Amino acid sequence: MLFTKFLKEKTTYKTYKDLKENFAITIPDNFNFAYDVADEYASMEANRKALVWCDDNGDEKVFTFADLKKASDKTANFLVQHGIKKGDAVMLILRRRYEFWFFMLALHKIGAIAVPATSQLLQKDIEYRTNAADIKMIVTLDDQELQKQIDLAMNKSPSVKTLVAMQKERANWVSFHAEYDFLSTDFSRPTGKQATENHDIMLIYFTSGTSGQPKMVQHDFTYPLGHIVTAKYWQKVVDGGLHLTVAETGWAKAVWGKIYGQWLAGSAVFAYDMVSFVPGKLLENMAKYKVTTFCAPPTIYRYLIKHGLSKYDLSNLQHCTTAGEALNPEIYNQFFEQTGLKVKEGYGQTELTLTIGNFDGMETKPGSMGMPAPGYNIDIADTEGKSCALGEVGEIVIRLEKGHPFGMFAGYYNDQKLTEEVFANNLYHTGDTAYRDKDGYIWFVGRTDDMIKSAGYRISPFEVESALLKHPAVLECAVTGVADPKRTQIVKASIVVNPGHQANQKLSQEIQEFVKHETAAYKFPRIIEFVKELPKTISGKIRRTEIREKDNTKKGDSL
């Protein structure tokens, strides 16, 4: 476990208070994860398992750290031969292909900037990203439709010099594997001006905002060390174990759970390159490959529970975590009943590492995000930046008087104005609201622009959604506010029903009465709309703003 060499004093903590107060990282000069972690393992423990990969076609591969050193050195030589140098931005659209790890490590070695992106991008998305980040090369999996969208975007993407496919030949594209076998396995660590420094940009992720163009979050070369807390003390990955985070590599959650912290803490990473999410297939692979730690958004847990867990051997599973959305207590309770495992919720953003979490030594409160992670000075603040009273809803902010936490982003790429705004007055505003209870636990309420104001009450969409999801007919739901002349706003629920239930007036009334008994009566949805699917971002987050925009163009009828 290499993480111990980067901690100042101790590696084990008896209580949460001990962890919060005494955890400290030593950041070496010119730290480079590819050389100082991945290649270090290859030198010390060449046969240590690093990556276990499989796909829907039955293909599987297992890579040791020695394998990854050779692969990343060859890939670095490939990149250099095609003109990539320190500071160049390379977009990776590889879903969960094992080559993603080759390219990530290779780009780190060169000092180039990795820009992971989702395979769901369309022409306009690609044009925006290539120009905003000055992309020099795009590397993709062999997906004909994706590559067609990229080809269409090239007329408006002047910075892109090289397009790389994995294997299949395509006009004006380079085939990576056609050259891979002939590349040298020797790549020396750059020195002098070509060597990486801690403040250099290592990684850019485009945020998946619910409105507007995505921002470009840049992380420097110290960022991986911030994920020691994520992996070791929240996900509780096992030294020599196998960790699965269900995330496509185009999203920041992938580097939370598929490379940095896990390898630092000694766990191998499991990558299941699924084309689409099928609960049964995911569970089959978790059982087959003996996954020891697991992290997924609450939606995934909901579908696994609905599918049924009892027929799969999950006896190797030791710890489970969730982030990306708020965890409804109903999901927590059902998963615990079926597995005996408590899902530990956590909170963070693309701009951050794990920021709030449920750690050892804490009693888990279902529905609570937990308490502040080491290094983060978290507060719940009002609109003037003053601390809220216990139980009072305010914005989650990070106070920066004592400096920026390790792992926090270095700013927004090529946007100095926005960077200065977000760090103004020694505060970082998350845009999320929550409250703190008397024990110090933090409870998520919603995005600042999602709060509903009705007849003088402030209503959290998450709280109403949690009540709705307890009803057996509700598969998915989104709660929004609709303008009302008497109450300012009234609560609306957009609901996807479970198979076997009829979406009709009778079910609407039944759900409304159910919610009245699950939470305060004034919070029940006066409007219920049954829909086939909910609008979501390409990262899978519900776009409540789209529901609100549609409602603004039509008048809803109160039920």
XYZ file of C-alpha atoms in Angstrom:
559
model
C 0.000 0.000 0.000
C 1.898 3.008 -1.255
C -0.395 5.593 0.312
C 1.456 5.267 3.641
C 4.570 6.962 2.237
C 2.528 10.106 1.532
C 1.036 10.492 5.030
C 2.828 12.679 7.565
C 2.333 10.791 10.808
C -0.144 7.903 11.043
C -2.242 5.698 8.782
C -4.837 4.248 11.164
C -7.330 6.222 13.227
C -9.436 5.060 16.156
C -12.275 7.540 15.750
C -13.694 9.925 13.171
C -12.415 12.821 15.299
C -8.929 11.312 15.207
C -9.129 10.998 11.396
C -10.468 14.522 10.894
C -7.935 16.197 13.178
C -4.785 14.204 12.455
C -4.928 13.061 8.839
C -2.247 14.922 6.879
C -0.578 14.412 3.515
C 3.014 15.067 2.523
C 3.155 16.130 -1.110
C 6.574 15.481 -2.657
C 8.079 17.796 -5.246
C 7.236 16.948 -8.844
C 4.809 14.183 -7.885
C 3.632 12.169 -10.869
C 1.140 9.371 -10.234
C 2.235 7.320 -13.244
C 5.871 7.158 -12.153
C 5.582 7.449 -8.375
C 2.688 5.025 -7.864
C 1.949 2.805 -10.882
C 5.577 2.315 -11.965
C 6.699 2.104 -8.335
C 4.424 -0.915 -7.858
C 5.858 -2.408 -11.062
C 9.325 -2.072 -9.539
C 8.437 -3.289 -6.035
C 5.690 -5.855 -6.729
C 5.681 -6.539 -10.455
C 2.990 -9.225 -10.221
C 0.585 -7.222 -8.061
C -2.810 -7.192 -9.786
C -3.819 -3.722 -10.989
C -6.740 -4.041 -13.400
C -9.301 -6.778 -14.055
C -11.330 -6.109 -17.196
C -14.216 -7.799 -18.990
C -16.943 -6.902 -21.464
C -20.334 -8.119 -22.676
C -18.748 -10.307 -25.355
C -17.047 -12.594 -22.852
C -13.605 -11.080 -23.356
C -11.504 -10.601 -20.238
C -8.011 -9.430 -19.398
C -5.988 -9.143 -16.191
C -3.164 -6.614 -15.956
C -0.428 -6.511 -13.341
C 1.426 -3.290 -12.625
C 4.337 -4.666 -14.659
C 1.938 -5.118 -17.583
C 0.669 -1.558 -17.207
C 4.187 -0.124 -17.085
C 4.980 -1.734 -20.439
C 1.632 -0.744 -21.908
C 1.823 2.862 -20.732
C 5.427 3.246 -21.927
C 4.448 1.948 -25.366
C 1.428 4.247 -25.410
C 3.582 7.217 -24.401
C 5.843 6.461 -27.363
C 2.759 6.277 -29.595
C 1.596 9.697 -28.415
C 5.016 11.298 -28.869
C 5.349 9.844 -32.364
C 2.060 11.534 -33.235
C 3.184 14.915 -31.969
C 1.825 15.012 -28.420
C 4.035 16.880 -25.970
C 3.855 18.334 -22.468
C 0.832 20.603 -22.032
C -1.121 19.255 -25.035
C -4.728 18.242 -24.422
C -5.894 14.785 -25.545
C -9.560 13.787 -25.388
C -10.229 10.164 -24.381
C -13.609 8.695 -25.349
C -13.069 5.082 -24.331
C -16.080 4.202 -22.143
C -14.539 1.464 -19.959
C -12.068 0.009 -22.457
C -8.832 -1.166 -20.814
C -6.866 1.134 -23.137
C -8.191 4.045 -21.044
C -5.680 3.121 -18.337
C -2.870 2.850 -20.910
C -3.566 6.371 -22.161
C -4.142 7.965 -18.764
C -0.789 6.775 -17.436
C 0.973 7.611 -20.705
C -0.401 11.160 -20.757
C 0.694 11.643 -17.140
C 4.179 10.440 -18.060
C 4.465 12.931 -20.906
C 2.922 15.760 -18.912
C 0.088 16.108 -21.412
C -3.469 16.885 -20.297
C -6.006 14.055 -20.194
C -9.555 15.115 -21.102
C -11.895 12.144 -20.559
C -15.297 12.423 -22.252
C -18.436 10.327 -22.585
C -19.218 8.232 -25.655
C -22.675 9.858 -25.806
C -21.341 13.135 -27.226
C -22.846 14.508 -30.423
C -21.293 16.762 -33.081
C -22.141 20.026 -31.299
C -20.780 18.683 -27.982
C -17.531 17.666 -29.627
C -17.132 21.020 -31.387
C -17.607 22.877 -28.113
C -15.129 20.713 -26.205
C -12.389 20.634 -28.813
C -12.358 24.430 -29.095
C -12.808 25.168 -25.395
C -9.930 22.882 -24.355
C -7.755 23.291 -27.462
C -7.789 19.533 -28.062
C -4.869 18.207 -30.149
C -5.885 14.536 -30.406
C -9.072 12.513 -29.932
C -8.829 8.831 -28.975
C -11.986 6.712 -29.213
C -13.296 3.199 -28.931
C -14.441 1.539 -32.160
C -17.932 2.993 -32.304
C -19.077 3.839 -35.812
C -21.762 6.352 -34.781
C -19.457 8.135 -32.323
C -16.696 8.379 -34.918
C -19.218 9.719 -37.436
C -20.132 12.512 -35.018
C -16.432 13.307 -34.561
C -15.868 13.398 -38.331
C -18.769 15.837 -38.684
C -17.251 18.070 -35.990
C -13.805 18.305 -37.575
C -14.613 21.220 -39.901
C -15.120 23.362 -36.795
C -12.347 21.799 -34.698
C -9.137 23.361 -36.060
C -6.958 22.429 -33.075
C -7.412 18.659 -33.579
C -4.490 17.198 -35.530
C -4.939 13.450 -35.012
C -7.897 11.071 -34.663
C -7.169 7.663 -33.126
C -9.352 4.549 -33.213
C -8.533 1.401 -31.309
C -8.344 -1.164 -34.095
C -10.720 -0.665 -37.033
C -9.293 1.185 -39.998
C -11.097 4.406 -40.938
C -10.279 7.153 -43.427
C -8.203 9.934 -41.837
C -7.906 7.972 -38.576
C -4.905 6.231 -37.006
C -5.344 2.679 -35.675
C -3.736 2.424 -32.230
C -3.368 -1.347 -32.164
C -1.961 -1.439 -35.696
C 1.076 0.378 -34.296
C 1.028 -0.780 -30.670
C 2.904 -4.088 -31.070
C 5.814 -2.355 -32.808
C 6.342 0.364 -30.199
C 9.241 0.414 -27.748
C 8.615 -0.512 -24.121
C 11.222 2.023 -23.017
C 10.092 5.524 -22.120
C 12.329 7.559 -19.860
C 10.957 9.992 -17.315
C 11.338 13.506 -18.803
C 13.792 15.865 -17.140
C 14.383 19.609 -17.143
C 11.647 21.735 -18.676
C 9.836 18.629 -19.924
C 9.451 17.197 -16.413
C 6.077 17.657 -14.734
C 5.671 19.980 -11.769
C 2.974 19.822 -9.123
C 1.137 22.896 -10.411
C 0.984 21.678 -14.040
C -2.465 20.784 -15.373
C -2.887 17.010 -15.445
C -6.588 16.481 -16.015
C -9.640 18.361 -17.303
C -13.200 17.182 -16.818
C -16.189 18.921 -18.349
C -18.896 19.226 -15.710
C -22.324 17.819 -16.553
C -24.340 20.840 -15.497
C -28.136 20.752 -15.580
C -28.167 23.959 -17.655
C -25.748 26.004 -19.773
C -22.456 24.928 -21.320
C -20.299 22.717 -19.086
C -17.378 24.276 -17.250
C -13.863 22.891 -17.585
C -12.559 21.729 -14.209
C -8.772 21.468 -14.147
C -6.779 19.388 -11.678
C -3.028 19.500 -11.200
C -0.584 16.649 -10.597
C -1.208 16.562 -6.826
C -4.891 15.715 -7.305
C -4.545 11.890 -7.050
C -3.238 12.164 -3.475
C -6.516 13.756 -2.391
C -8.261 10.493 -3.239
C -6.442 8.579 -0.491
C -9.340 9.613 1.753
C -11.886 8.658 -0.914
C -10.586 5.125 -1.339
C -8.949 4.158 1.954
C -11.187 5.792 4.551
C -14.571 6.036 2.799
C -14.779 3.263 0.192
C -12.686 1.102 2.542
C -10.953 -0.637 -0.351
C -9.084 -3.795 0.574
C -5.336 -4.246 0.079
C -5.166 -6.988 -2.544
C -8.921 -6.742 -3.097
C -10.969 -5.722 -6.125
C -12.915 -2.474 -6.288
C -15.778 -1.669 -8.655
C -17.065 1.840 -9.204
C -19.912 1.887 -11.720
C -19.022 4.899 -13.840
C -18.086 5.503 -17.431
C -14.611 7.016 -17.741
C -16.095 10.174 -19.254
C -17.227 11.288 -15.796
C -15.153 12.455 -12.851
C -16.588 9.679 -10.682
C -14.329 7.353 -12.677
C -11.148 8.875 -11.253
C -12.779 8.751 -7.821
C -13.099 4.995 -8.143
C -11.162 3.503 -11.040
C -7.518 4.496 -10.667
C -5.956 6.923 -8.180
C -7.066 6.225 -4.627
C -7.654 2.517 -5.203
C -4.109 1.871 -6.420
C -2.624 4.094 -3.727
C -4.459 1.967 -1.133
C -3.414 -1.342 -2.699
C -6.656 -2.455 -4.346
C -6.989 -3.648 -7.907
C -9.682 -2.052 -10.067
C -12.480 -3.988 -11.757
C -13.734 -2.572 -15.061
C -16.836 -4.070 -16.642
C -17.154 -2.522 -20.097
C -20.918 -2.808 -20.416
C -22.596 -1.232 -23.437
C -25.773 -0.717 -21.411
C -26.652 -1.292 -17.767
C -28.359 -4.644 -17.128
C -28.729 -5.346 -13.375
C -28.427 -9.115 -13.699
C -25.224 -8.959 -15.755
C -23.617 -6.542 -13.340
C -24.460 -8.792 -10.380
C -23.206 -11.878 -12.251
C -19.827 -10.226 -12.799
C -19.603 -8.946 -9.235
C -20.066 -12.536 -8.064
C -17.820 -14.122 -10.708
C -14.837 -11.834 -10.123
C -15.315 -11.633 -6.341
C -15.634 -7.861 -6.010
C -14.727 -6.769 -2.465
C -15.782 -3.098 -2.489
C -18.463 -1.398 -4.550
C -19.541 2.154 -5.309
C -22.505 3.266 -7.416
C -25.134 6.027 -7.487
C -28.417 5.346 -5.656
C -30.223 4.711 -8.960
C -28.011 1.663 -9.589
C -28.699 0.314 -6.093
C -32.435 0.787 -6.707
C -32.329 -1.309 -9.879
C -30.184 -4.008 -8.244
C -32.644 -4.263 -5.365
C -35.628 -4.431 -7.746
C -33.871 -7.173 -9.711
C -33.119 -9.183 -6.563
C -29.787 -9.909 -4.917
C -30.392 -13.267 -3.240
C -29.521 -15.493 -6.205
C -26.001 -14.046 -6.532
C -22.999 -14.933 -4.390
C -21.896 -11.564 -3.046
C -20.124 -13.073 -0.037
C -16.828 -11.361 -0.956
C -18.421 -7.928 -0.833
C -17.236 -6.103 2.292
C -18.036 -2.388 1.883
C -20.467 -0.394 -0.253
C -20.620 3.337 -0.895
C -22.713 5.750 -2.922
C -22.422 9.288 -4.284
C -23.618 11.384 -7.207
C -27.175 11.742 -5.905
C -28.690 11.796 -2.451
C -29.377 8.348 -0.985
C -33.004 7.728 -0.074
C -33.397 5.899 3.270
C -35.669 3.343 1.585
C -32.855 2.183 -0.684
C -30.440 2.058 2.252
C -32.842 -0.063 4.322
C -33.702 -2.506 1.540
C -30.066 -3.092 0.600
C -29.168 -3.652 4.244
C -32.014 -6.139 4.643
C -30.854 -8.157 1.617
C -27.081 -8.045 2.163
C -26.377 -7.015 5.748
C -24.184 -4.207 4.379
C -24.658 -0.537 5.221
C -24.265 1.698 2.187
C -22.024 4.595 3.210
C -23.067 7.818 1.533
C -20.577 10.471 0.474
C -20.606 13.836 -1.211
C -18.292 15.720 -3.526
C -18.117 17.394 -6.913
C -16.055 17.263 -10.087
C -14.125 20.168 -8.570
C -13.340 18.233 -5.369
C -12.470 14.857 -3.916
C -14.654 13.258 -1.245
C -15.859 16.261 0.746
C -18.414 14.828 3.180
C -18.752 11.164 4.065
C -19.662 8.388 6.460
C -16.460 7.079 8.014
C -15.444 4.414 10.522
C -16.231 5.384 14.085
C -19.472 7.101 13.046
C -22.952 5.747 13.521
C -24.519 5.623 10.065
C -27.691 7.694 9.820
C -29.620 6.570 6.709
C -30.116 9.555 4.443
C -27.283 11.643 5.879
C -24.188 12.416 3.804
C -22.138 12.147 6.994
C -19.540 14.605 8.256
C -16.745 16.676 6.662
C -13.832 14.745 5.185
C -10.283 15.420 6.406
C -8.860 18.597 4.903
C -12.237 20.180 4.171
C -13.505 23.039 6.359
C -17.217 22.611 5.605
C -19.918 25.022 6.705
C -23.618 25.525 6.054
C -24.037 29.216 5.225
C -26.834 31.681 4.486
C -26.911 34.030 1.496
C -24.571 36.443 3.286
C -21.977 33.752 3.996
C -22.807 33.501 7.721
C -23.039 30.114 9.445
C -26.553 28.724 9.745
C -28.028 27.518 13.013
C -28.456 23.772 13.587
C -31.372 22.512 11.544
C -31.415 25.620 9.326
C -31.104 25.017 5.591
C -28.257 26.822 3.838
C -25.650 26.325 1.143
C -22.780 23.893 1.547
C -19.635 26.017 1.382
C -15.927 25.384 1.933
C -14.146 27.983 4.028
C -10.666 28.645 2.665
C -9.114 30.872 5.330
C -6.632 28.109 6.145
C -5.843 27.382 2.521
C -7.199 25.126 -0.210
C -7.795 21.466 0.697
C -5.612 18.801 -0.919
C -7.384 17.452 -3.990
C -9.407 20.607 -4.617
C -9.426 21.768 -8.222
C -6.929 24.333 -9.447
C -9.537 26.475 -11.197
C -11.570 26.555 -14.402
C -9.475 26.070 -17.518
C -8.965 29.260 -19.546
C -11.495 31.132 -17.393
C -9.717 33.341 -14.885
C -12.826 35.442 -14.223
C -14.971 32.456 -13.225
C -12.096 31.060 -11.137
C -11.803 34.325 -9.207
C -15.575 34.458 -8.702
C -15.835 30.941 -7.319
C -12.991 31.552 -4.836
C -14.049 35.081 -3.821
C -14.077 36.039 -0.126
C -12.260 32.827 0.875
C -15.363 30.723 0.181
C -16.116 28.016 -2.346
C -19.826 27.777 -3.123
C -21.036 24.287 -4.037
C -24.526 25.351 -5.121
C -26.017 22.559 -2.973
C -28.156 23.087 0.104
C -28.182 21.086 3.316
C -28.589 21.378 7.063
C -26.568 20.142 10.021
C -28.178 18.252 12.905
C -27.238 18.442 16.594
C -24.721 15.590 16.197
C -22.880 17.319 13.352
C -24.281 15.145 10.555
C -25.053 16.917 7.274
C -28.310 16.221 5.437
C -28.697 17.003 1.745
C -31.672 19.150 0.733
C -31.154 20.013 -2.950
C -29.602 22.324 -5.490
C -30.090 25.985 -4.616
C -32.248 26.461 -7.724
C -34.344 23.322 -7.046
C -35.899 24.480 -3.750
C -39.690 24.897 -3.829
C -41.355 27.806 -2.011
C -45.022 27.081 -1.298
C -47.356 29.066 0.992
C -44.380 30.296 3.015
C -42.755 26.838 3.304
C -39.418 25.834 1.772
C -39.740 22.310 0.438
C -36.865 20.049 -0.550
C -37.491 18.002 -3.725
C -35.288 15.257 -2.295
C -37.469 14.856 0.800
C -40.628 14.443 -1.291
C -38.846 12.107 -3.706
C -37.716 9.973 -0.768
C -41.331 9.589 0.321
C -42.510 8.800 -3.211
C -39.893 6.091 -3.710
C -41.318 4.149 -0.781
C -44.474 3.544 -2.786
C -44.306 0.213 -4.664
C -45.632 1.756 -7.903
C -42.836 4.346 -8.166
C -39.700 3.368 -10.057
C -38.237 6.838 -10.615
C -39.445 10.332 -9.845
C -38.536 14.001 -10.010
C -40.142 16.706 -7.882
C -40.365 20.315 -9.066
C -42.254 23.490 -8.277
C -45.031 24.873 -10.488
C -46.112 28.530 -10.338
C -49.379 29.045 -8.434
C -51.154 32.404 -7.753
C -52.254 31.407 -4.241
C -49.211 29.509 -2.923
C -46.404 30.991 -5.089
C -45.545 27.409 -6.085
C -47.121 23.994 -5.690
C -45.361 20.631 -5.671
C -45.371 18.535 -8.823
C -44.134 14.940 -9.140
C -43.094 13.447 -12.489
C -43.233 9.675 -12.020
C -42.076 6.601 -13.939
C -44.152 3.661 -12.697
C -42.939 0.156 -12.022
C -44.085 -2.585 -14.423
C -47.420 -4.060 -13.363
C -48.933 -0.759 -12.202
C -51.426 1.329 -14.153
C -50.728 5.049 -14.451
C -54.164 6.544 -13.871
C -56.159 8.946 -11.681
C -56.744 6.295 -9.049
C -52.992 5.689 -8.661
C -52.390 9.454 -8.516
C -54.759 9.831 -5.590
C -53.297 6.781 -3.868
C -49.763 8.195 -4.172
C -50.861 11.601 -2.883
C -52.454 10.074 0.231
C -49.376 7.909 0.726
C -47.052 10.930 0.700
C -49.262 12.795 3.193
C -48.622 10.004 5.692
C -44.878 9.746 4.930
C -44.023 13.411 5.377
C -45.653 16.715 6.335
C -49.005 17.070 4.550
C -48.124 20.419 2.967
C -45.358 18.713 0.979
C -47.585 16.285 -0.930
C -47.555 16.653 -4.759
C -50.679 18.477 -5.877
C -49.784 17.684 -9.473
C -48.741 14.209 -10.589
C -47.639 13.523 -14.131
C -46.873 9.983 -15.234
C -44.071 9.851 -17.794
C -42.234 7.113 -19.682
C -38.838 8.540 -18.762
C -37.298 11.492 -16.959
C -35.078 14.024 -18.745
C -31.472 13.489 -17.761
C -28.035 14.835 -18.515
C -25.678 12.564 -20.431
C -24.157 11.681 -17.050
C -27.541 10.393 -15.848
C -28.554 13.235 -13.515
C -32.203 14.257 -13.613
C -32.719 17.619 -15.350
C -35.387 19.216 -13.168
C -34.722 22.463 -15.000
C -36.054 20.894 -18.235
C -39.242 19.824 -16.459
C -39.681 23.366 -15.113
C -39.090 24.894 -18.542
C -41.775 22.685 -20.108
C -44.211 23.521 -17.320
C -43.642 27.226 -17.913
C -45.022 26.813 -21.433
C -48.204 25.062 -20.343
C -50.610 25.325 -17.457
C -50.773 22.300 -15.170
C -54.022 21.239 -13.534
C -54.073 20.684 -9.793
C -55.346 17.277 -8.754
